[in-house]
mmCIF file with all atom_site columns, C-alpha atoms and ligand atoms in Angstrom:
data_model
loop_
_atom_site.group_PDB
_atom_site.id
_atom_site.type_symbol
_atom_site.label_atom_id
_atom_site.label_alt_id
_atom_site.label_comp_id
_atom_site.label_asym_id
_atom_site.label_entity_id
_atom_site.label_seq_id
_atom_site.pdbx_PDB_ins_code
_atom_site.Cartn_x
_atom_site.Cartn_y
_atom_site.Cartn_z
_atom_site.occupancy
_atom_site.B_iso_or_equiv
_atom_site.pdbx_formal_charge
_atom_site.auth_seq_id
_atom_site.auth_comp_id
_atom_site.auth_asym_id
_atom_site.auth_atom_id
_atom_site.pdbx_PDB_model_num
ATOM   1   C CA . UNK A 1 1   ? 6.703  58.566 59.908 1.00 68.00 ? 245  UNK A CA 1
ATOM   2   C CA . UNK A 1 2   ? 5.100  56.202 62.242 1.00 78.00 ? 246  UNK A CA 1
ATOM   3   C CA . UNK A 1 3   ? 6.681  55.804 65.832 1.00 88.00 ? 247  UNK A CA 1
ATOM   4   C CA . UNK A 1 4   ? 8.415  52.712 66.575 1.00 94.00 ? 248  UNK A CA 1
ATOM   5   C CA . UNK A 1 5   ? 6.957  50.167 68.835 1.00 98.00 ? 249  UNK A CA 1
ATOM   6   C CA . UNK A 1 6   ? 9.718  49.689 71.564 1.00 98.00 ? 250  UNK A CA 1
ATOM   7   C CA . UNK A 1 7   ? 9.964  46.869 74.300 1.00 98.00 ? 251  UNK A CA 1
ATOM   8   C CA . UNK A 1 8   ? 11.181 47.934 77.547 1.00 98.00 ? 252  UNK A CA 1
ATOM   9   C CA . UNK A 1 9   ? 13.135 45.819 80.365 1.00 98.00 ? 253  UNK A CA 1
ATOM   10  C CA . UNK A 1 10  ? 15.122 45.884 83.529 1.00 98.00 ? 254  UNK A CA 1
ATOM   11  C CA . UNK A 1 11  ? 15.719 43.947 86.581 1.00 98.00 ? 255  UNK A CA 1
ATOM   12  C CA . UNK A 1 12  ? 16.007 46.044 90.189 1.00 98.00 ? 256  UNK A CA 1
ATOM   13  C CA . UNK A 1 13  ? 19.187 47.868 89.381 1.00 98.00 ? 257  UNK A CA 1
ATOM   14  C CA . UNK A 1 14  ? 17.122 49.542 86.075 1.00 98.00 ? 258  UNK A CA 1
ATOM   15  C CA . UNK A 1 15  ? 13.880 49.684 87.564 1.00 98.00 ? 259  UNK A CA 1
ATOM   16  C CA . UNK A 1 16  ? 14.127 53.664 88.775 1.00 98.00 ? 260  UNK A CA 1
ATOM   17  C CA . UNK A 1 17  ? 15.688 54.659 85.424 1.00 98.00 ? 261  UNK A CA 1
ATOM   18  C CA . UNK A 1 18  ? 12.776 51.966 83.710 1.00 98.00 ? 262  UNK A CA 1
ATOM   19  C CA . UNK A 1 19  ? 10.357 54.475 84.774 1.00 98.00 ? 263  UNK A CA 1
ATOM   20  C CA . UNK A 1 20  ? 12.102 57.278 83.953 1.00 98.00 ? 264  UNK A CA 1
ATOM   21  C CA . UNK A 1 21  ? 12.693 56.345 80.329 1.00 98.00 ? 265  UNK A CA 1
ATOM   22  C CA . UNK A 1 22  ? 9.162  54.895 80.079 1.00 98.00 ? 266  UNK A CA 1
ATOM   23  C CA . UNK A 1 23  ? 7.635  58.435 80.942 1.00 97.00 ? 267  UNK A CA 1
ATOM   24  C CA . UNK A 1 24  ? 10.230 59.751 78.330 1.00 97.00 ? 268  UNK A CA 1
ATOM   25  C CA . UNK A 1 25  ? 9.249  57.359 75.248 1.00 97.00 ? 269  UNK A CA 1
ATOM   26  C CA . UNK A 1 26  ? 5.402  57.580 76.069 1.00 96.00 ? 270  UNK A CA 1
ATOM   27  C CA . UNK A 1 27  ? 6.304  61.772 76.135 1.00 96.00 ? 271  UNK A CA 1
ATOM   28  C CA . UNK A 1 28  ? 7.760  61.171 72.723 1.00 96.00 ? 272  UNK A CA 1
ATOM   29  C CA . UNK A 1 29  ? 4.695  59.138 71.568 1.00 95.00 ? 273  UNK A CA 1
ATOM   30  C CA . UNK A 1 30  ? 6.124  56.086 71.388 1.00 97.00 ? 274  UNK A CA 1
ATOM   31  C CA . UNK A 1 31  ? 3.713  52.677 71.782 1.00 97.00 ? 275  UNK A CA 1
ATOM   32  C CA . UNK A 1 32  ? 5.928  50.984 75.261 1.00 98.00 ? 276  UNK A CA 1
ATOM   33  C CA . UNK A 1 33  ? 5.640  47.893 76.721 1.00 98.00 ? 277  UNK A CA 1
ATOM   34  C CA . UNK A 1 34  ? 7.122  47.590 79.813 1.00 98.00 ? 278  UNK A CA 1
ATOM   35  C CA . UNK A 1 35  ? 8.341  43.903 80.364 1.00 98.00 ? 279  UNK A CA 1
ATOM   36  C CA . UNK A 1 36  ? 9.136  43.654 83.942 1.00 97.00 ? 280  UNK A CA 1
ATOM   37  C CA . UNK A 1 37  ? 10.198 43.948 86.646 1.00 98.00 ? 281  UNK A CA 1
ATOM   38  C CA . UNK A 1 38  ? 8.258  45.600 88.215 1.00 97.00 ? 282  UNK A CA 1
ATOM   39  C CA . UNK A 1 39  ? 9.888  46.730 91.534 1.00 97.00 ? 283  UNK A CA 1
ATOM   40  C CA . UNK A 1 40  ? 13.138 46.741 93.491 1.00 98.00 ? 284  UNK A CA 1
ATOM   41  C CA . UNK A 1 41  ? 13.174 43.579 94.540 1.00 98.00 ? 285  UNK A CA 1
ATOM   42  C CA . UNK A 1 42  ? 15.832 41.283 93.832 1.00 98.00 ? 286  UNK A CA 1
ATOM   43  C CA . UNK A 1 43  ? 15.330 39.298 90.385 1.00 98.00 ? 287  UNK A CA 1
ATOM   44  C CA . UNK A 1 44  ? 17.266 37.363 88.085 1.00 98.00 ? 288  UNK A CA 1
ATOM   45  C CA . UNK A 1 45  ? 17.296 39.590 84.608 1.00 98.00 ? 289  UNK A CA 1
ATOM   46  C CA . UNK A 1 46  ? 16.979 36.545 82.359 1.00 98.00 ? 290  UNK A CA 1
ATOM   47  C CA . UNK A 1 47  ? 13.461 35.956 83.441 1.00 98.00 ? 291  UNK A CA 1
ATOM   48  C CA . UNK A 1 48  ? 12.506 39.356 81.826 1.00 98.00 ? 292  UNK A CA 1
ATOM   49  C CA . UNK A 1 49  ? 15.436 39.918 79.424 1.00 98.00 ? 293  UNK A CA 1
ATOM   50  C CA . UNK A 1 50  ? 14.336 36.855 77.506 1.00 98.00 ? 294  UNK A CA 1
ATOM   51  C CA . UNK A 1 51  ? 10.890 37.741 76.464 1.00 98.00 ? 295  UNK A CA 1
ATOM   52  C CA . UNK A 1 52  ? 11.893 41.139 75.988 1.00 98.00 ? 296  UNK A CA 1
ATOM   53  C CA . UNK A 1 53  ? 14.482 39.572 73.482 1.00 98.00 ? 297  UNK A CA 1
ATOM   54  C CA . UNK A 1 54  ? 11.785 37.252 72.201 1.00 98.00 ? 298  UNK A CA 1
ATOM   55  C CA . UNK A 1 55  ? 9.722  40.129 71.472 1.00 98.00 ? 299  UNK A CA 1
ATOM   56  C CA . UNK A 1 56  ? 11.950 41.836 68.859 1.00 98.00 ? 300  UNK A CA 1
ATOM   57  C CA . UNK A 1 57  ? 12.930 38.246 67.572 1.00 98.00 ? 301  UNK A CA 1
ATOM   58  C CA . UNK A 1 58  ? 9.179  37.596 66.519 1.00 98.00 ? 302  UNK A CA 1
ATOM   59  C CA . UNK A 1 59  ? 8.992  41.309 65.340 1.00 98.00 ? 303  UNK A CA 1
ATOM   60  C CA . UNK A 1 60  ? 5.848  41.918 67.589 1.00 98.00 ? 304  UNK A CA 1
ATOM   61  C CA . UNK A 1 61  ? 8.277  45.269 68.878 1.00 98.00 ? 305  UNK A CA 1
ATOM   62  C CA . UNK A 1 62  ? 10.271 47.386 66.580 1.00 98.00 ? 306  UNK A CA 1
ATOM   63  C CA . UNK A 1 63  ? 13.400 47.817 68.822 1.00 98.00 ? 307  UNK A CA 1
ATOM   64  C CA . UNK A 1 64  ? 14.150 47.206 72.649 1.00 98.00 ? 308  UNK A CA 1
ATOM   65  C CA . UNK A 1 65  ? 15.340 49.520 75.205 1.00 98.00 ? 309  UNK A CA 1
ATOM   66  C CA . UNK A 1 66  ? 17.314 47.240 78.410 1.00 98.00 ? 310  UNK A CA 1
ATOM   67  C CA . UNK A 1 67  ? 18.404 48.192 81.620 1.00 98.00 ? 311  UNK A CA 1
ATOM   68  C CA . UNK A 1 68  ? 20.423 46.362 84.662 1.00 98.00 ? 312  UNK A CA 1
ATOM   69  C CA . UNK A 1 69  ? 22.974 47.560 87.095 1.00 98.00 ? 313  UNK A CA 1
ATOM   70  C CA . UNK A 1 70  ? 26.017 47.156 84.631 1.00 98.00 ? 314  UNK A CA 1
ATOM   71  C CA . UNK A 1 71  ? 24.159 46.396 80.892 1.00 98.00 ? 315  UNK A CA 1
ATOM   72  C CA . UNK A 1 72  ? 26.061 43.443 80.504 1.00 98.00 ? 316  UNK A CA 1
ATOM   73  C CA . UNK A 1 73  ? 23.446 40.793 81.631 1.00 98.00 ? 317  UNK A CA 1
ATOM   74  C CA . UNK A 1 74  ? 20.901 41.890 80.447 1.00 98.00 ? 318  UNK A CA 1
ATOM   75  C CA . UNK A 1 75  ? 22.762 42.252 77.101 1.00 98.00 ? 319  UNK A CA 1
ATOM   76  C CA . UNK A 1 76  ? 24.461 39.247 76.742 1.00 98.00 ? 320  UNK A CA 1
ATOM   77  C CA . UNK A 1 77  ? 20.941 37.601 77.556 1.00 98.00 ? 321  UNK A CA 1
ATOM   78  C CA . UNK A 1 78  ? 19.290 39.259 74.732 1.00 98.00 ? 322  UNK A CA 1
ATOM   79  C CA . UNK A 1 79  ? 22.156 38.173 72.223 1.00 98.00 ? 323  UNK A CA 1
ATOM   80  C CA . UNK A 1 80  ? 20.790 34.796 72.583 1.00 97.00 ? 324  UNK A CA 1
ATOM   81  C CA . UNK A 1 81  ? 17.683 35.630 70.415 1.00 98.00 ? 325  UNK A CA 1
ATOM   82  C CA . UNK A 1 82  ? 17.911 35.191 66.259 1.00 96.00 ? 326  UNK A CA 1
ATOM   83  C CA . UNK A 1 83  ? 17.770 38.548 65.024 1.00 97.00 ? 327  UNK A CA 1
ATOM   84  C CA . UNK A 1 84  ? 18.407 40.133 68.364 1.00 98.00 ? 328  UNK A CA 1
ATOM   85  C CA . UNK A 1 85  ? 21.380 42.240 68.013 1.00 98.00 ? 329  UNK A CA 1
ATOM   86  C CA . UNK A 1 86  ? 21.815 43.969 71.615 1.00 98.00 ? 330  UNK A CA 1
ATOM   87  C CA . UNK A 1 87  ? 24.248 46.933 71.925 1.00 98.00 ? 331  UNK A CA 1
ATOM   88  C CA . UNK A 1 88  ? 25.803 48.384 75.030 1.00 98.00 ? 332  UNK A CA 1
ATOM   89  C CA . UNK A 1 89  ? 25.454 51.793 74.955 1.00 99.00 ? 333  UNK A CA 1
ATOM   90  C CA . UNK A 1 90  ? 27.099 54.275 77.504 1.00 98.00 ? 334  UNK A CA 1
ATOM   91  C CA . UNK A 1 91  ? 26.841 57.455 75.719 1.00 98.00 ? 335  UNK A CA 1
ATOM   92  C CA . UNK A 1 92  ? 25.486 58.925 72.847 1.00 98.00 ? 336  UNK A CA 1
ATOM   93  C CA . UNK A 1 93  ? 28.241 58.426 70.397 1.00 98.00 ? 337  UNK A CA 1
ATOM   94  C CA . UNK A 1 94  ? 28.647 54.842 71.490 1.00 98.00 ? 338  UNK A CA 1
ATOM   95  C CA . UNK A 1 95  ? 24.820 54.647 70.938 1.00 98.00 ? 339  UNK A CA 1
ATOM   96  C CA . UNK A 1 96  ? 24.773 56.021 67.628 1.00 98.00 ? 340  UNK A CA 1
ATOM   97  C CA . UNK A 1 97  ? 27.911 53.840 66.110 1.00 98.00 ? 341  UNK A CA 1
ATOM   98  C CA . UNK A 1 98  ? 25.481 51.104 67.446 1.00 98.00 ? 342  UNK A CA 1
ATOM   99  C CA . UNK A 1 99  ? 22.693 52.161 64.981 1.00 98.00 ? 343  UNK A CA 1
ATOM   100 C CA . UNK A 1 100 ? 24.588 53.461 62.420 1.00 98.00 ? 344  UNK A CA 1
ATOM   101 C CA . UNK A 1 101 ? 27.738 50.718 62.314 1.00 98.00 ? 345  UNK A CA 1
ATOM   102 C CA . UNK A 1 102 ? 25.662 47.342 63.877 1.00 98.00 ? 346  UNK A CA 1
ATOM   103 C CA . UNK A 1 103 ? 21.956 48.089 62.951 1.00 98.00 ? 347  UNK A CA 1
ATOM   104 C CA . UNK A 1 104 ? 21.892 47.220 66.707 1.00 98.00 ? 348  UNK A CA 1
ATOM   105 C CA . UNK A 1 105 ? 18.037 46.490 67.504 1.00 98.00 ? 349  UNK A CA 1
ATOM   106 C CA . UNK A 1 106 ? 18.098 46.530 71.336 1.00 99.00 ? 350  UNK A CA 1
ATOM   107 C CA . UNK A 1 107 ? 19.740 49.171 73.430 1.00 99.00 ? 351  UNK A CA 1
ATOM   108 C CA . UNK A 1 108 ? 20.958 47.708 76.892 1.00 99.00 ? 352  UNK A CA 1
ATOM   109 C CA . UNK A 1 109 ? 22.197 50.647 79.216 1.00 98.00 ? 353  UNK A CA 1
ATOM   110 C CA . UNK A 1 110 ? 24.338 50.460 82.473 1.00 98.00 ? 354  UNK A CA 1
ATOM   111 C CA . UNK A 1 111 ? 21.980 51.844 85.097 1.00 98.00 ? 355  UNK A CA 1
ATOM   112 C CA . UNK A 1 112 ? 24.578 52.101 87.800 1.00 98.00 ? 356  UNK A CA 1
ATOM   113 C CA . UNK A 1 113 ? 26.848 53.783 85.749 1.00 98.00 ? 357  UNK A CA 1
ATOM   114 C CA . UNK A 1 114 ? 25.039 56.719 83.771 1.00 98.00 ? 358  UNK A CA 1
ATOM   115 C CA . UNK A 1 115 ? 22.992 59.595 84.780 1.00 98.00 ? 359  UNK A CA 1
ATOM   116 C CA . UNK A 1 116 ? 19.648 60.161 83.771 1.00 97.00 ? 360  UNK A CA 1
ATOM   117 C CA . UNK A 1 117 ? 20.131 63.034 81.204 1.00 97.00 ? 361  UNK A CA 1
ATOM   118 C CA . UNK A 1 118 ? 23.111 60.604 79.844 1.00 98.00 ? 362  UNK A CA 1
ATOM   119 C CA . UNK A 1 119 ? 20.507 57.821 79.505 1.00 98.00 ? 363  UNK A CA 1
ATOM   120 C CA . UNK A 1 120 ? 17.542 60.064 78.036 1.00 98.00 ? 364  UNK A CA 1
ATOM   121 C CA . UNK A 1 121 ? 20.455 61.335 75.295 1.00 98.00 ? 365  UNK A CA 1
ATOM   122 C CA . UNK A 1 122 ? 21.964 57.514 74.563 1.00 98.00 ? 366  UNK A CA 1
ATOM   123 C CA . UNK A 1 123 ? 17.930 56.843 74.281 1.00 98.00 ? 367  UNK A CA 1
ATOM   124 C CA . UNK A 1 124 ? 17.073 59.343 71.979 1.00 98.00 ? 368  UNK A CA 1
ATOM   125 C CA . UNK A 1 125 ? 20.280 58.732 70.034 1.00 98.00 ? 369  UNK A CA 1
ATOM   126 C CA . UNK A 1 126 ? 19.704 54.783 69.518 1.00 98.00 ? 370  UNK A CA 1
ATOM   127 C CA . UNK A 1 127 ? 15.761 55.327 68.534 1.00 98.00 ? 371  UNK A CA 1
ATOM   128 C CA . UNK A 1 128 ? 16.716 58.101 65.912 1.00 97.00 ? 372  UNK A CA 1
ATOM   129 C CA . UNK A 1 129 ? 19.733 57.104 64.022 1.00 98.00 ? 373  UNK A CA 1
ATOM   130 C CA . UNK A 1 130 ? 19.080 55.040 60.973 1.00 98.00 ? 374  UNK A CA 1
ATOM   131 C CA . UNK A 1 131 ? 21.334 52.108 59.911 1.00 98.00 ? 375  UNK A CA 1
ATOM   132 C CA . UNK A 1 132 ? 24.239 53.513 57.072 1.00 98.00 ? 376  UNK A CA 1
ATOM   133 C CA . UNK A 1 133 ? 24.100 50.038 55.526 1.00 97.00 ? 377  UNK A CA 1
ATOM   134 C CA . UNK A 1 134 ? 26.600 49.120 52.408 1.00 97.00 ? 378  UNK A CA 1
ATOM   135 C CA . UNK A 1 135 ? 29.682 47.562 54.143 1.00 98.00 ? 379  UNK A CA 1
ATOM   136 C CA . UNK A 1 136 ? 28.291 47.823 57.579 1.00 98.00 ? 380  UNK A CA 1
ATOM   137 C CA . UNK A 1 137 ? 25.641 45.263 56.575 1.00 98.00 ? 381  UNK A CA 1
ATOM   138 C CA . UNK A 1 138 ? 27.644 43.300 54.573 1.00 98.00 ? 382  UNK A CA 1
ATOM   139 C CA . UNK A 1 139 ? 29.990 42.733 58.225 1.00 97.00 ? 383  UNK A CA 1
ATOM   140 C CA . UNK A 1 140 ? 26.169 42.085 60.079 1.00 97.00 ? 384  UNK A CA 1
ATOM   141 C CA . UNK A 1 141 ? 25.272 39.586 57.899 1.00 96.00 ? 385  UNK A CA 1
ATOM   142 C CA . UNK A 1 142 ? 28.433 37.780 58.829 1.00 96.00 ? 386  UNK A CA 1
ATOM   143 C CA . UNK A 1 143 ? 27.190 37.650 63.051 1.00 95.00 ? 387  UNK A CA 1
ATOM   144 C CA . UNK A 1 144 ? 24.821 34.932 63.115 1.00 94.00 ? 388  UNK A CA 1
ATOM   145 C CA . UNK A 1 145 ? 26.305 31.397 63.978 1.00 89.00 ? 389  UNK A CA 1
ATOM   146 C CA . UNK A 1 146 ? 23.515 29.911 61.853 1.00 72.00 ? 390  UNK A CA 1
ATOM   147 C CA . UNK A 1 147 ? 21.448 31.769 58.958 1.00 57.00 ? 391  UNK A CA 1
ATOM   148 C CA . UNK A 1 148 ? 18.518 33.463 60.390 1.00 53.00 ? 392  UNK A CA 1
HETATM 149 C C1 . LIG B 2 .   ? 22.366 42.972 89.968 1.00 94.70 ? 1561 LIG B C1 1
HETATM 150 O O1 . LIG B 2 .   ? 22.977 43.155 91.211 1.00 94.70 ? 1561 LIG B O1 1
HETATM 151 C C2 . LIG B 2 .   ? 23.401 43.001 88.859 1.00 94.70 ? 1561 LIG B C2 1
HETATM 152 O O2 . LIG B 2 .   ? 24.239 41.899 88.919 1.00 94.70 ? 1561 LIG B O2 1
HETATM 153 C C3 . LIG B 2 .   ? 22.722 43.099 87.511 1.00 94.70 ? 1561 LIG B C3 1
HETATM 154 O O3 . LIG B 2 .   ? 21.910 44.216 87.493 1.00 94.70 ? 1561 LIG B O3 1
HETATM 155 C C4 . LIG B 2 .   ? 23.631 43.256 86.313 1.00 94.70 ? 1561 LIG B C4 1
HETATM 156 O O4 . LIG B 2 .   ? 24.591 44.243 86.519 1.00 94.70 ? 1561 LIG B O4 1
HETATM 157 C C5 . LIG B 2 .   ? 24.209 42.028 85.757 1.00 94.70 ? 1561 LIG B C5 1
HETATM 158 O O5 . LIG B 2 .   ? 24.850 42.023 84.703 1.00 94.70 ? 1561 LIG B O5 1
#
């Protein structure tokens, strides 16, 4: 099965575990695009949350990986996007009921709050767990304000 083409973000609060997840996707074979920042200086995570978000909207990337210091942000930023539906995921089980139960297609973690082998497992667990569909989609059709 092909890989999945996944958009990657953060703002200085993800950045260290950006490039730590980066080195783990590209390990995995997966196509990354890393969009921003790009250090640990201070930024604003809509700036880079949004075309991250934009991204999966236009279906240019298959799913989106997010990270800021507590997830929310960056999360609630990505929400804003049709078709964007961002999940906060602080551990694996949490990250698969986001896949399974929400079809959730971008993963926003809480870089100040998990450890690295916590974030390489709720990774893992978002990109490889399918959606179960049947009820579960009939409750995601019912999220968008207006039809998208
Ligand atoms: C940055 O200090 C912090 O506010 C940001 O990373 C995030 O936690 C916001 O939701």
């Amino acid at each position: 099965m092909k890989k999945k083409k996944i958009a990657i973000v953060s703002d200085h609060a993800g950045f260290y575990l950006k490039g730590r997840i980066q080195d783990y996707l590209k390990k995995e074979k997966y196509e990354v695009r890393d969009f921003g920042s790009y250090s640990f200086e201070s930024v604003d995570y809509p700036d880079y949350a949004h075309k991250m978000a934009e991204s999966i909207s236009t279906g240019e990337y298959d799913m989106g990986i997010s990270i800021c210091g507590t997830g929310n942000g960056i999360n609630m930023t990505a929400n804003k996007h049709r078709g964007v539906r961002s999940a906060l995921c602080w551990n694996g089980e949490i990250s698969r009921l986001a896949r399974a139960h929400n079809d959730a297609n971008v993963c926003a973690l809480p870089g100040r709050f998990i450890s690295e082998s916590e974030a390489y497992l709720i990774v893992k667990t978002f990109l490889e767990t399918g959606f179960e569909g049947g009820r579960h989609k009939r409750r995601i059709d019912k999220i968008p304000i207006k039809a998208d």
